[in-house]
Short mmCIF file of N, CA and C in Angstrom, two decimals:
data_model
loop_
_atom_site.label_atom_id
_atom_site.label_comp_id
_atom_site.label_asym_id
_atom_site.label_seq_id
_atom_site.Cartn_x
_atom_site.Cartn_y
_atom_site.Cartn_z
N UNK Y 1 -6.22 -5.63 -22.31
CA UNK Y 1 -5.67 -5.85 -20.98
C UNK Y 1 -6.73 -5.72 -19.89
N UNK Y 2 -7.39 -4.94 -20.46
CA UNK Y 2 -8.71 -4.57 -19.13
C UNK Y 2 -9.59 -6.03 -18.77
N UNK Y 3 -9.65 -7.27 -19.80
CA UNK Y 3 -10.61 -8.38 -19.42
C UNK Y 3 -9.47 -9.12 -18.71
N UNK Y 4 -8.22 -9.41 -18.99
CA UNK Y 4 -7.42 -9.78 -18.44
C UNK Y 4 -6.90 -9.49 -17.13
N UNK Y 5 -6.99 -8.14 -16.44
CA UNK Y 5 -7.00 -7.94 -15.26
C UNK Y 5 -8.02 -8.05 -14.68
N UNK Y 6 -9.30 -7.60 -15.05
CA UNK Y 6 -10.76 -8.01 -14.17
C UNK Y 6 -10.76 -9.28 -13.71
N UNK Y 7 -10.34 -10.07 -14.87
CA UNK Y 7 -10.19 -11.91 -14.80
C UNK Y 7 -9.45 -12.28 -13.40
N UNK Y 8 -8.35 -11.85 -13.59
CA UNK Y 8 -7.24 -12.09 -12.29
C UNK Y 8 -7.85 -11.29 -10.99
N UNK Y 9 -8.27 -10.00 -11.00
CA UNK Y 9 -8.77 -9.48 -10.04
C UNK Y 9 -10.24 -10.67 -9.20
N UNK Y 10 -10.97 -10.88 -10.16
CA UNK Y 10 -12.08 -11.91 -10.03
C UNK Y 10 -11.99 -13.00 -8.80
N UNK Y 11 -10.29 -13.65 -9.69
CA UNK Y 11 -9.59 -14.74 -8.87
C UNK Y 11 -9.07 -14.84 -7.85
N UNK Y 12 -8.38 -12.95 -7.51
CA UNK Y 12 -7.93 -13.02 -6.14
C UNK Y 12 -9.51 -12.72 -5.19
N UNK Y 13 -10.65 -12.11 -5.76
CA UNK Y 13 -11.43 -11.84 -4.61
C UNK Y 13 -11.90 -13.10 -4.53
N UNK Y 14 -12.34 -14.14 -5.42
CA UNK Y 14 -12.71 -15.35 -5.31
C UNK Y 14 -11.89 -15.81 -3.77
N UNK Y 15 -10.57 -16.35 -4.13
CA UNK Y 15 -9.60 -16.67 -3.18
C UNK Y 15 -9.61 -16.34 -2.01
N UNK Y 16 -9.52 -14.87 -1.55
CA UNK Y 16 -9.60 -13.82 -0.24
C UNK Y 16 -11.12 -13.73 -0.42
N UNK Y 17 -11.86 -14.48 -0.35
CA UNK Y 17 -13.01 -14.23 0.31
C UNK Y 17 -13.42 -14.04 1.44
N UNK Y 18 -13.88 -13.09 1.82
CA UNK Y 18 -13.93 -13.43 3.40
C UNK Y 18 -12.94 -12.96 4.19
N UNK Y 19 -11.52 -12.81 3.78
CA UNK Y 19 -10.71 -12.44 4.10
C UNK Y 19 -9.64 -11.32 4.38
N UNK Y 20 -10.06 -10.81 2.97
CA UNK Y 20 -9.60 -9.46 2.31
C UNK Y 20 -10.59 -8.14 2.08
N UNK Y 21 -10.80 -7.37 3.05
CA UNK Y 21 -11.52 -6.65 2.78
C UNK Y 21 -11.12 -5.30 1.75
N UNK Y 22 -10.24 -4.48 1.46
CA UNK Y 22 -9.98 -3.66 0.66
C UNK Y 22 -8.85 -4.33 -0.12
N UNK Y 23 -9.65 -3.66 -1.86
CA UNK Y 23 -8.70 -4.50 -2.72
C UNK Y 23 -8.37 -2.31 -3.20
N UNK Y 24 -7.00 -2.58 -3.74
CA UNK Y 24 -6.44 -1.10 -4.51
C UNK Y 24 -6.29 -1.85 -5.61
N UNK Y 25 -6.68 -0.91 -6.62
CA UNK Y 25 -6.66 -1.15 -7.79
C UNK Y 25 -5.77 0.29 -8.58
N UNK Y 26 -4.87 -0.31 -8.74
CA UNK Y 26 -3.18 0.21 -9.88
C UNK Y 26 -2.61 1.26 -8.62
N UNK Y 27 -1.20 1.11 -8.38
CA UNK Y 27 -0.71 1.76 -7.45
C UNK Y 27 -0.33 3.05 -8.13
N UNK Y 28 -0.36 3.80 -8.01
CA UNK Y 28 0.28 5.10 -8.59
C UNK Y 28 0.40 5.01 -9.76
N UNK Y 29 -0.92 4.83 -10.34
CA UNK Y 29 -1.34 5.04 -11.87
C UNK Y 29 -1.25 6.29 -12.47
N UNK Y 30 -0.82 7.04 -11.91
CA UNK Y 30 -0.82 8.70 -12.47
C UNK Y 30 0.99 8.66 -12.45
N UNK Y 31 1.41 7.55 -12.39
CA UNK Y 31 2.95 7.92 -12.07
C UNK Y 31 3.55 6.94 -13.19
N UNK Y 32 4.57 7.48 -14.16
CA UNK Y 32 4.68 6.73 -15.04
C UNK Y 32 5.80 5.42 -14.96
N UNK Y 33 6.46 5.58 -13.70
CA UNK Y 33 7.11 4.38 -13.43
C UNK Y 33 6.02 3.17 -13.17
N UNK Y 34 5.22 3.90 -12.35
CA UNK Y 34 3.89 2.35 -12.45
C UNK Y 34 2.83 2.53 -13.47
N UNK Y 35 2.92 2.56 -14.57
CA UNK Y 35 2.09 2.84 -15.78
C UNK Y 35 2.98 2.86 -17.14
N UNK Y 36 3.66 2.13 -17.27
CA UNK Y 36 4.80 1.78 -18.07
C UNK Y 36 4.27 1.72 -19.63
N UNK Y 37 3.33 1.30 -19.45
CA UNK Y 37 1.97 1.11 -20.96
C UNK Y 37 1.28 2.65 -21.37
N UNK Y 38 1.85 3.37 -20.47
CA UNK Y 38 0.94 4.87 -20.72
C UNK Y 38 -0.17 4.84 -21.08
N UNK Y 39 -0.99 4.46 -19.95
CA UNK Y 39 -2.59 4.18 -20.15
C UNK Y 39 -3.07 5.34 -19.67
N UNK Y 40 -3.93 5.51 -20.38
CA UNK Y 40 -4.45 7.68 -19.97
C UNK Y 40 -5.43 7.14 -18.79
N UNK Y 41 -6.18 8.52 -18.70
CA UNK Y 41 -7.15 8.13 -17.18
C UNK Y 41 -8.06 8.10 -18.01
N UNK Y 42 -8.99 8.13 -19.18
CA UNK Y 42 -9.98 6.96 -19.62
C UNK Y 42 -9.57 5.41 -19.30
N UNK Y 43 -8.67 5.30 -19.93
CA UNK Y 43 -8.14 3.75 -19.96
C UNK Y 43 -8.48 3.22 -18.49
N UNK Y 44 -8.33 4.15 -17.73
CA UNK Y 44 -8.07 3.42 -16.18
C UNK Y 44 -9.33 3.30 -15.85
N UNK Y 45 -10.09 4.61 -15.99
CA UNK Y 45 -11.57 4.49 -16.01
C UNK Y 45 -12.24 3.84 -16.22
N UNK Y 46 -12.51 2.54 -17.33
CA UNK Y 46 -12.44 2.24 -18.28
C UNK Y 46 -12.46 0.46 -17.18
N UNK Y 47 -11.30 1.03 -16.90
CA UNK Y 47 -10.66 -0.26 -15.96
C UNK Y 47 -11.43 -0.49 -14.48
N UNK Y 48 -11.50 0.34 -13.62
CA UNK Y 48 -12.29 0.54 -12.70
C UNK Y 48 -13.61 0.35 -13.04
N UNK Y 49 -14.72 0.53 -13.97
CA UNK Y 49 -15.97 0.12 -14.51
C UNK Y 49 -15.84 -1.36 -14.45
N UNK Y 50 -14.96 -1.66 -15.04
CA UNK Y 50 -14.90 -3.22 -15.23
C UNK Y 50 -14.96 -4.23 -14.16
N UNK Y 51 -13.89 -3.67 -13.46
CA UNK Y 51 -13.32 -4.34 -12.39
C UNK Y 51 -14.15 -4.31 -10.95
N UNK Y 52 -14.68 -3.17 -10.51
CA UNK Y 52 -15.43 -2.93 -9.27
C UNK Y 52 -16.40 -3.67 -9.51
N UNK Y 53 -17.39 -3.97 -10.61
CA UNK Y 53 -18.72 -4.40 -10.47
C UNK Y 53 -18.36 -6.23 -10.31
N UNK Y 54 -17.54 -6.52 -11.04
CA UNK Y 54 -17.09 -8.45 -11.20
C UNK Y 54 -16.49 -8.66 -9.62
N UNK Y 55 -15.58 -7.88 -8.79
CA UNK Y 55 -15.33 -8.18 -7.90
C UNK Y 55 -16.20 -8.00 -6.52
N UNK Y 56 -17.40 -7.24 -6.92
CA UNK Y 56 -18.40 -7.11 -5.98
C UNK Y 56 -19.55 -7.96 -5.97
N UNK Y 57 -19.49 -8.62 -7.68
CA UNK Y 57 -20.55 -9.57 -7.47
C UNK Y 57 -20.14 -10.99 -6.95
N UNK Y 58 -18.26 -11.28 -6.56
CA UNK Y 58 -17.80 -12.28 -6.06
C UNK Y 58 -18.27 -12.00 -4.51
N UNK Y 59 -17.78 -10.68 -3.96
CA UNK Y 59 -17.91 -10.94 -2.79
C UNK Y 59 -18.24 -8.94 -2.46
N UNK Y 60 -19.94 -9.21 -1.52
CA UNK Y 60 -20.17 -7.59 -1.94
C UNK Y 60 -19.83 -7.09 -0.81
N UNK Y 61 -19.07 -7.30 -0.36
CA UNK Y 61 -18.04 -6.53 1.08
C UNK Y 61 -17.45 -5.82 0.98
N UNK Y 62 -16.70 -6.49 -0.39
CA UNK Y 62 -15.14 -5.43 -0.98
C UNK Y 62 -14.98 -4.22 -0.98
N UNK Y 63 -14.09 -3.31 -0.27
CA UNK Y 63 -14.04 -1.88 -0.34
C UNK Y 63 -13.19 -1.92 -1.45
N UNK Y 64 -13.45 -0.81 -2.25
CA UNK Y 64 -12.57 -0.78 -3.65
C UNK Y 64 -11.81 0.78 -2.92
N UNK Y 65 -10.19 0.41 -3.20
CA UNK Y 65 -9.74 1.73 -3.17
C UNK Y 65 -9.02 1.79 -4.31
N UNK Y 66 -9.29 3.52 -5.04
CA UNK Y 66 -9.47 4.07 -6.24
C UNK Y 66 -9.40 5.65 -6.46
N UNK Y 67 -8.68 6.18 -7.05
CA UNK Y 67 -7.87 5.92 -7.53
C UNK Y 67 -6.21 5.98 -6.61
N UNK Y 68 -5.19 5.27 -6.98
CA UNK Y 68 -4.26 5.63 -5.23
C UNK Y 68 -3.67 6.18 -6.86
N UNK Y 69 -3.03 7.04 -6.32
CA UNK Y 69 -2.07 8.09 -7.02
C UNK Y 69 -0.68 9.01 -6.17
N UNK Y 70 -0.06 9.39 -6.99
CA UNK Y 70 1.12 9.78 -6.10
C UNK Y 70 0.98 11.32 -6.38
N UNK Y 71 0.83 11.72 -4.55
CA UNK Y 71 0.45 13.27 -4.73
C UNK Y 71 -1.18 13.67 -5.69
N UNK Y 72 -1.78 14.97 -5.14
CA UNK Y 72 -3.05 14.72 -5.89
C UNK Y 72 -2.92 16.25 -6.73
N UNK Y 73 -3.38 15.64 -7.88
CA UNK Y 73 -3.80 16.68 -8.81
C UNK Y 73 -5.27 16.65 -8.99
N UNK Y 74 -5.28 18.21 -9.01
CA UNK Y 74 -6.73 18.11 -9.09
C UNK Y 74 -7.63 17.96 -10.41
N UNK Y 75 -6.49 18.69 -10.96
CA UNK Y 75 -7.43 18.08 -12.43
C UNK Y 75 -7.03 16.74 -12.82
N UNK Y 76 -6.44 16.12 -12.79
CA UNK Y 76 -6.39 14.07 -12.69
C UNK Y 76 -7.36 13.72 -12.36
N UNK Y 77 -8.48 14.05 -10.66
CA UNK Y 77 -9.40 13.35 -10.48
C UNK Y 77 -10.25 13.71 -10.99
N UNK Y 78 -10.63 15.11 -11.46
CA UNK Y 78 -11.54 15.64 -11.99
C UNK Y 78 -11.67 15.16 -13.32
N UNK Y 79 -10.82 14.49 -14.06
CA UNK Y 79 -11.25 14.00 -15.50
C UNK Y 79 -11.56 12.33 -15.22
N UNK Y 80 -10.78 11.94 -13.97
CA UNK Y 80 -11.08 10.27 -13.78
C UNK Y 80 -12.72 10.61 -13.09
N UNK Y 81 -13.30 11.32 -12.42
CA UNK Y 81 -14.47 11.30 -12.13
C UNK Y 81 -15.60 11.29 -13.19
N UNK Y 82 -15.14 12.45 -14.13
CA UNK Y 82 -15.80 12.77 -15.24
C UNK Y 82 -16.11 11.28 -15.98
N UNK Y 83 -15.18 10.72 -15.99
CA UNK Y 83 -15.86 9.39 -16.70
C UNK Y 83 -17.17 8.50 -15.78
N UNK Y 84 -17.10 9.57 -14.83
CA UNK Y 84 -18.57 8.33 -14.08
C UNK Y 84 -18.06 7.46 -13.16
N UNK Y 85 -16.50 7.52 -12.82
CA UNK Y 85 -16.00 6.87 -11.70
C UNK Y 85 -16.28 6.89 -10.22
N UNK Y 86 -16.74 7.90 -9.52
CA UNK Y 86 -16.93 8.18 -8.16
C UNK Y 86 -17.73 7.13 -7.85
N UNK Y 87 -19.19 6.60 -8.39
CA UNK Y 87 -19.88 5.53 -7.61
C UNK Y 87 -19.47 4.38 -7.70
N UNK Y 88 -18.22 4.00 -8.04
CA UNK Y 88 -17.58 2.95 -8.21
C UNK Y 88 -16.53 2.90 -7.05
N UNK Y 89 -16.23 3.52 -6.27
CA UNK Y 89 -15.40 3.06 -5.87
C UNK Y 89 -15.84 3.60 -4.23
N UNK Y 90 -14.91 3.06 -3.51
CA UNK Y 90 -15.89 3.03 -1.70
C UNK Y 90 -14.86 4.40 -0.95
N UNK Y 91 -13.29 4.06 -1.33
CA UNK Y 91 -12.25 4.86 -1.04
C UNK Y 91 -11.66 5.96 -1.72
N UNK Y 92 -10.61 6.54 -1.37
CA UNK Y 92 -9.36 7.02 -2.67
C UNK Y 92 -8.36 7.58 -1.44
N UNK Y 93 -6.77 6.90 -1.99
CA UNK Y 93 -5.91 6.82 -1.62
C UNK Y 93 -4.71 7.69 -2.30
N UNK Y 94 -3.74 8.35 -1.79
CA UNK Y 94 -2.71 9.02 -2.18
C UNK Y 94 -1.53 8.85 -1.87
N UNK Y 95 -0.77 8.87 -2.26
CA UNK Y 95 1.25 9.01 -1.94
C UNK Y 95 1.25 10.55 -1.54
N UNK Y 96 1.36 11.00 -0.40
CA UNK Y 96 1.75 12.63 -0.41
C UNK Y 96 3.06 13.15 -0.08
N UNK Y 97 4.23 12.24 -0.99
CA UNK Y 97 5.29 12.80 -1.01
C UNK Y 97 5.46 14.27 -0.92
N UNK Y 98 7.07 14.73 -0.42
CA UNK Y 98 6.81 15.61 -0.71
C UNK Y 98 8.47 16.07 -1.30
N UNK Y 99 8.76 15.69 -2.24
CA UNK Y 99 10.22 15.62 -2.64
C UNK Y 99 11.17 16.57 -2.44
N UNK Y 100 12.47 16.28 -2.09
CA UNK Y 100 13.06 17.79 -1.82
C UNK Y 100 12.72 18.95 -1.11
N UNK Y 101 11.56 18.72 -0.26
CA UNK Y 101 11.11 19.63 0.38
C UNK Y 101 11.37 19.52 2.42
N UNK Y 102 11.33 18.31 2.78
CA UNK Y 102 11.45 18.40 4.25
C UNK Y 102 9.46 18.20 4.15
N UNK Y 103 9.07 18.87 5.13
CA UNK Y 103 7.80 18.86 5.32
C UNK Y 103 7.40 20.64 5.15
N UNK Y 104 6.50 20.83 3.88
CA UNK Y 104 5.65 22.19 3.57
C UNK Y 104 3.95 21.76 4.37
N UNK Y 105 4.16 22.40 5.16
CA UNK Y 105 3.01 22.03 6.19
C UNK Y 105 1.51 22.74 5.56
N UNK Y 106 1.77 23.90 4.48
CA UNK Y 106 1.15 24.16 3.71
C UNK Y 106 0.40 24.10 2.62
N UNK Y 107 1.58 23.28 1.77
CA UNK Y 107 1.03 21.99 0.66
C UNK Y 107 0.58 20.88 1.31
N UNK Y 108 1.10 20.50 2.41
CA UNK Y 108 0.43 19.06 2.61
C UNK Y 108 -1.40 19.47 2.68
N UNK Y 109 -1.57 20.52 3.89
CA UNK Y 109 -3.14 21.12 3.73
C UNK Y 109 -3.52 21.04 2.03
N UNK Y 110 -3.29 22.00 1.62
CA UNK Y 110 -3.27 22.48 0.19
C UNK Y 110 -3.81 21.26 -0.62
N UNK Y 111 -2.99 20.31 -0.80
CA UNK Y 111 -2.67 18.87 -1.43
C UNK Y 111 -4.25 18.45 -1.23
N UNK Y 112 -4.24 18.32 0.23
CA UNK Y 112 -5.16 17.14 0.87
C UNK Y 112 -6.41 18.40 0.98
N UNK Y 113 -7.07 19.00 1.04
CA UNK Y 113 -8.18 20.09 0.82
C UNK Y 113 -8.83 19.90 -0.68
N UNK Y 114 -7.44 20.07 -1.38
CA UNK Y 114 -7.75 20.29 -2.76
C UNK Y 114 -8.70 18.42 -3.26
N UNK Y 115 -8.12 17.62 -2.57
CA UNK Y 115 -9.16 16.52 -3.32
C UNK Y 115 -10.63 16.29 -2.31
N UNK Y 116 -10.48 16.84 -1.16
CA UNK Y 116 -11.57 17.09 -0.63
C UNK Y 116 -12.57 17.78 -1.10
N UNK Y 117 -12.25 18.81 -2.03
CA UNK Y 117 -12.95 19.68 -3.10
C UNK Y 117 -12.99 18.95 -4.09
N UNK Y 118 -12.43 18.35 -5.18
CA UNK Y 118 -13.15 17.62 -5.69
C UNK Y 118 -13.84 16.42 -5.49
N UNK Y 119 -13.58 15.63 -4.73
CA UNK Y 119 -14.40 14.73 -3.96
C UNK Y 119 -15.92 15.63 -3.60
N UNK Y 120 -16.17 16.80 -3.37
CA UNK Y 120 -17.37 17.13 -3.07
C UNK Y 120 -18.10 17.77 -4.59
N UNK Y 121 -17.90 18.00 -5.36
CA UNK Y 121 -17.64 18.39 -6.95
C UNK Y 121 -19.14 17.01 -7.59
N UNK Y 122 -18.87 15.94 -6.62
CA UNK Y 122 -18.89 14.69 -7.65
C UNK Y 122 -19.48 13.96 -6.61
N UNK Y 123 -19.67 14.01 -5.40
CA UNK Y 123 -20.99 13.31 -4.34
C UNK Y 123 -20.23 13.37 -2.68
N UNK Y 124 -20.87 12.40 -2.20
CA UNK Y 124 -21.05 12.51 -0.71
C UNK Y 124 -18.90 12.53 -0.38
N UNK Y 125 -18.46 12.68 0.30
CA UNK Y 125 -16.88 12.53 0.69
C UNK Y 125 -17.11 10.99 1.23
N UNK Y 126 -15.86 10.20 0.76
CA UNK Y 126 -15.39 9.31 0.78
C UNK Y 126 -14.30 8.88 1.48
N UNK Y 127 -14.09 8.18 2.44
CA UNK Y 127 -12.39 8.06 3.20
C UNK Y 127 -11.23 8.40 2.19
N UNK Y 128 -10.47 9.26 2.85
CA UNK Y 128 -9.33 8.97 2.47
C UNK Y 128 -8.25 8.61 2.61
N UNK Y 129 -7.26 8.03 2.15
CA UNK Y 129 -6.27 7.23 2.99
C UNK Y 129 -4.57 7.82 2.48
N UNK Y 130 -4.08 8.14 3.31
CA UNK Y 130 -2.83 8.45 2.79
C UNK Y 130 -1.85 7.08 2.60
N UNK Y 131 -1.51 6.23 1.95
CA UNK Y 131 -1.64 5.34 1.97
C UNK Y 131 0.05 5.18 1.89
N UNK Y 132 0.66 5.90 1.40
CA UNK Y 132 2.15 6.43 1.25
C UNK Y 132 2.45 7.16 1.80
N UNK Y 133 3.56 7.66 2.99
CA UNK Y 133 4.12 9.21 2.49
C UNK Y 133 5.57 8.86 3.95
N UNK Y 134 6.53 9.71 3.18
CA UNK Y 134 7.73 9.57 4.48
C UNK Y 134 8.31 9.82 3.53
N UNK Y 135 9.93 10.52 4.23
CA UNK Y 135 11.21 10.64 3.55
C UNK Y 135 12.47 9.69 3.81
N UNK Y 136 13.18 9.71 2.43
CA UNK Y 136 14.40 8.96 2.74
C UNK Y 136 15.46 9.35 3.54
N UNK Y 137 16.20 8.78 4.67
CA UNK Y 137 17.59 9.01 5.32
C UNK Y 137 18.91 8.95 4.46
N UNK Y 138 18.69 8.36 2.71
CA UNK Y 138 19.54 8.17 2.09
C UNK Y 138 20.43 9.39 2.05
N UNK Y 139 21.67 9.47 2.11
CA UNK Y 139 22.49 10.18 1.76
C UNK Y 139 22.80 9.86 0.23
N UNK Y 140 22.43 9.02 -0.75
CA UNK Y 140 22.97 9.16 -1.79
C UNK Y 140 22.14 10.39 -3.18
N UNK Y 141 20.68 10.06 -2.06
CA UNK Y 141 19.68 11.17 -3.23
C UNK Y 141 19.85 12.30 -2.78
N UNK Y 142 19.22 13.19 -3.21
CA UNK Y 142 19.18 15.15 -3.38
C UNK Y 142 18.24 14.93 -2.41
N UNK Y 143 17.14 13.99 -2.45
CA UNK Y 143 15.99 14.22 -1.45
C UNK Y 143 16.13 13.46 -0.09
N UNK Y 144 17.27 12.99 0.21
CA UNK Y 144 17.03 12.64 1.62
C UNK Y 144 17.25 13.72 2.64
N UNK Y 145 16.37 13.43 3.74
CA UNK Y 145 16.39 13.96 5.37
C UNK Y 145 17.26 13.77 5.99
N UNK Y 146 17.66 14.20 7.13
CA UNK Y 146 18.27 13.76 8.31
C UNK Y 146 17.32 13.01 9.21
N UNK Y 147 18.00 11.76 9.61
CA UNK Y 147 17.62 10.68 10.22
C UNK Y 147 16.95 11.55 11.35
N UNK Y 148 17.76 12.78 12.59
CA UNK Y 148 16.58 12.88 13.71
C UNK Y 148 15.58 13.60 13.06
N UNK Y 149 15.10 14.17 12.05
CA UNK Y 149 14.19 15.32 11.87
C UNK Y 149 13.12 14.24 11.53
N UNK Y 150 13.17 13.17 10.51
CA UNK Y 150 12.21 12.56 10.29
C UNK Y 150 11.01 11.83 11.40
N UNK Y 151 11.73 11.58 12.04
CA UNK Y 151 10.33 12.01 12.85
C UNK Y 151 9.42 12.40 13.31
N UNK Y 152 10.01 14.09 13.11
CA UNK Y 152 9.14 15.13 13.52
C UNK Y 152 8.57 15.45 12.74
N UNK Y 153 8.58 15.49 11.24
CA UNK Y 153 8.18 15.37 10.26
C UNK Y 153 6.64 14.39 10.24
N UNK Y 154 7.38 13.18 10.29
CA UNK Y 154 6.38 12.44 10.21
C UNK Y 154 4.48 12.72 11.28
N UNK Y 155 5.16 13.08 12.59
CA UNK Y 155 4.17 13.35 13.97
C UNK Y 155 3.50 13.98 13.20
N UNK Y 156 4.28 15.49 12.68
CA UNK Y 156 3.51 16.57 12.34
C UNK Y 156 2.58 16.60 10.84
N UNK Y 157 3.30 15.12 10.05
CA UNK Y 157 2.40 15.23 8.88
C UNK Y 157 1.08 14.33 9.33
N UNK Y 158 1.28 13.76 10.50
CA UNK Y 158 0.23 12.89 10.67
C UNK Y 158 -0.95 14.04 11.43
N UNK Y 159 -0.14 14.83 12.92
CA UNK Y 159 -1.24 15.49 13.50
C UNK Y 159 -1.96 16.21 12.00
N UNK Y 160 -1.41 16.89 10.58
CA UNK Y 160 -2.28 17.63 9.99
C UNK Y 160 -3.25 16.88 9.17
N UNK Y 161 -2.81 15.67 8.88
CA UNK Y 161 -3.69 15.18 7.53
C UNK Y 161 -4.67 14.41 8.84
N UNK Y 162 -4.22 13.57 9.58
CA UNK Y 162 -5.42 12.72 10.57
C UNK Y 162 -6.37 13.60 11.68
N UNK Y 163 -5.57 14.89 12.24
CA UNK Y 163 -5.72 15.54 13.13
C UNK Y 163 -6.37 16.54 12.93
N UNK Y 164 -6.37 17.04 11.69
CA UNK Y 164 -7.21 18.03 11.15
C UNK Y 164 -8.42 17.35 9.62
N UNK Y 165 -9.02 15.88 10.59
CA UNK Y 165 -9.37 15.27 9.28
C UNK Y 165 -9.59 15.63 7.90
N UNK Y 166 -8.54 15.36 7.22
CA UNK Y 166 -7.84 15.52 5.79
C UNK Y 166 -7.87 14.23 5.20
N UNK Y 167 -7.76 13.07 6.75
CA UNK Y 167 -7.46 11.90 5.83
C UNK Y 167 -7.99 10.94 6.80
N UNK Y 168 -8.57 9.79 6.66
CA UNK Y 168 -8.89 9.23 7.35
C UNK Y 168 -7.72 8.25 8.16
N UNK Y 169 -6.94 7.43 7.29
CA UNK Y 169 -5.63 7.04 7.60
C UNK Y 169 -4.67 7.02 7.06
N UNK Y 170 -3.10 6.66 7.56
CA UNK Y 170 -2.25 7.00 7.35
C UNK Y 170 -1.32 6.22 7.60
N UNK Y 171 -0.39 5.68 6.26
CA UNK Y 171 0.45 4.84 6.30
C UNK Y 171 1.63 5.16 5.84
N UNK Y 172 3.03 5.29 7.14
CA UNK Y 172 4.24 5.22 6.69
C UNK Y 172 4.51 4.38 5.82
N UNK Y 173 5.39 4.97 4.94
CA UNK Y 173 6.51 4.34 3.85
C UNK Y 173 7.70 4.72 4.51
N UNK Y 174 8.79 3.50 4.60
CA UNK Y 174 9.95 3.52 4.88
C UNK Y 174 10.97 3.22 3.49
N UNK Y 175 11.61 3.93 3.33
CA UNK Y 175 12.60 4.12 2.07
C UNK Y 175 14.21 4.27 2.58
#
């Protein structure tokens, strides 16, 4: 599968030349709803080797963001680094859900520190992008909010992760 996605990856930077400056490569690969094949983090590793160098020799602009994962564990990056991944990639992106919880203004620090530490483990710090994060208004899950709080939520997850650079940017998810 790995020549088969480099291939297609190849084709879209071919295509978006010029156009597309950051490509993500596997959305929440640490999450097994998007990893359905249960590909370990060699495999992905593995994948990222492949893929960063063919799409940079199409077009050497490309910011590669790598790995996006949902929520960060620290030992996840620490074994995806271990394979020699860090100079491969320009970014790294996260989902910092925070389920059932409202906003822990503590874990979110916690969360976002902790890959700042390994990010320094393994070379220079790299942007990071929160690339996910917000709660649902659903009344049908265990984990939805109340519609006015989410807001405040949101301000305050942004003043800590952007405001106390944790993250470079930050992108609502609406659910």
């Amino acid at each position: 599968y790995i020549e088969a996605f480099k291939n297609y990856c190849v084709t879209m930077a071919e295509y978006y030349k010029g156009t597309v400056e950051y490509f993500e490569l596997w959305n929440e690969v640490n999450n097994a709803q998007f990893n359905t094949e249960g590909a370990g983090i060699g495999d992905y590793a593995a994948l990222v080797k492949a893929v960063v160098p063919a799409i940079k020799a199409v077009d050497p602009n490309i910011k590669v963001i790598a790995p996006v994962t949902i929520n960060v564990n620290a030992d996840w990056y620490r074994e995806f680094f271990s394979y020699g991944t860090y100079d491969y990639i320009d970014c790294l992106s996260t989902h910092t859900y925070q389920w059932n919880r409202g906003l822990d203004k503590d874990a979110l620090r916690r969360e976002a520190n902790d890959l700042h530490i390994v990010m320094a483990e393994y070379g220079e710090p790299k942007p990071v992008w929160i690339s996910e994060m917000g709660w649902s208004t659903g009344t049908k899950a265990t984990w939805g909010v109340d519609p006015k709080e989410r807001p405040r939520m949101a301000l305050q997850a942004y003043a800590i992760l952007v405001g106390e650079g944790l993250a470079d940017k930050f992108f609502w998810y609406n659910f």
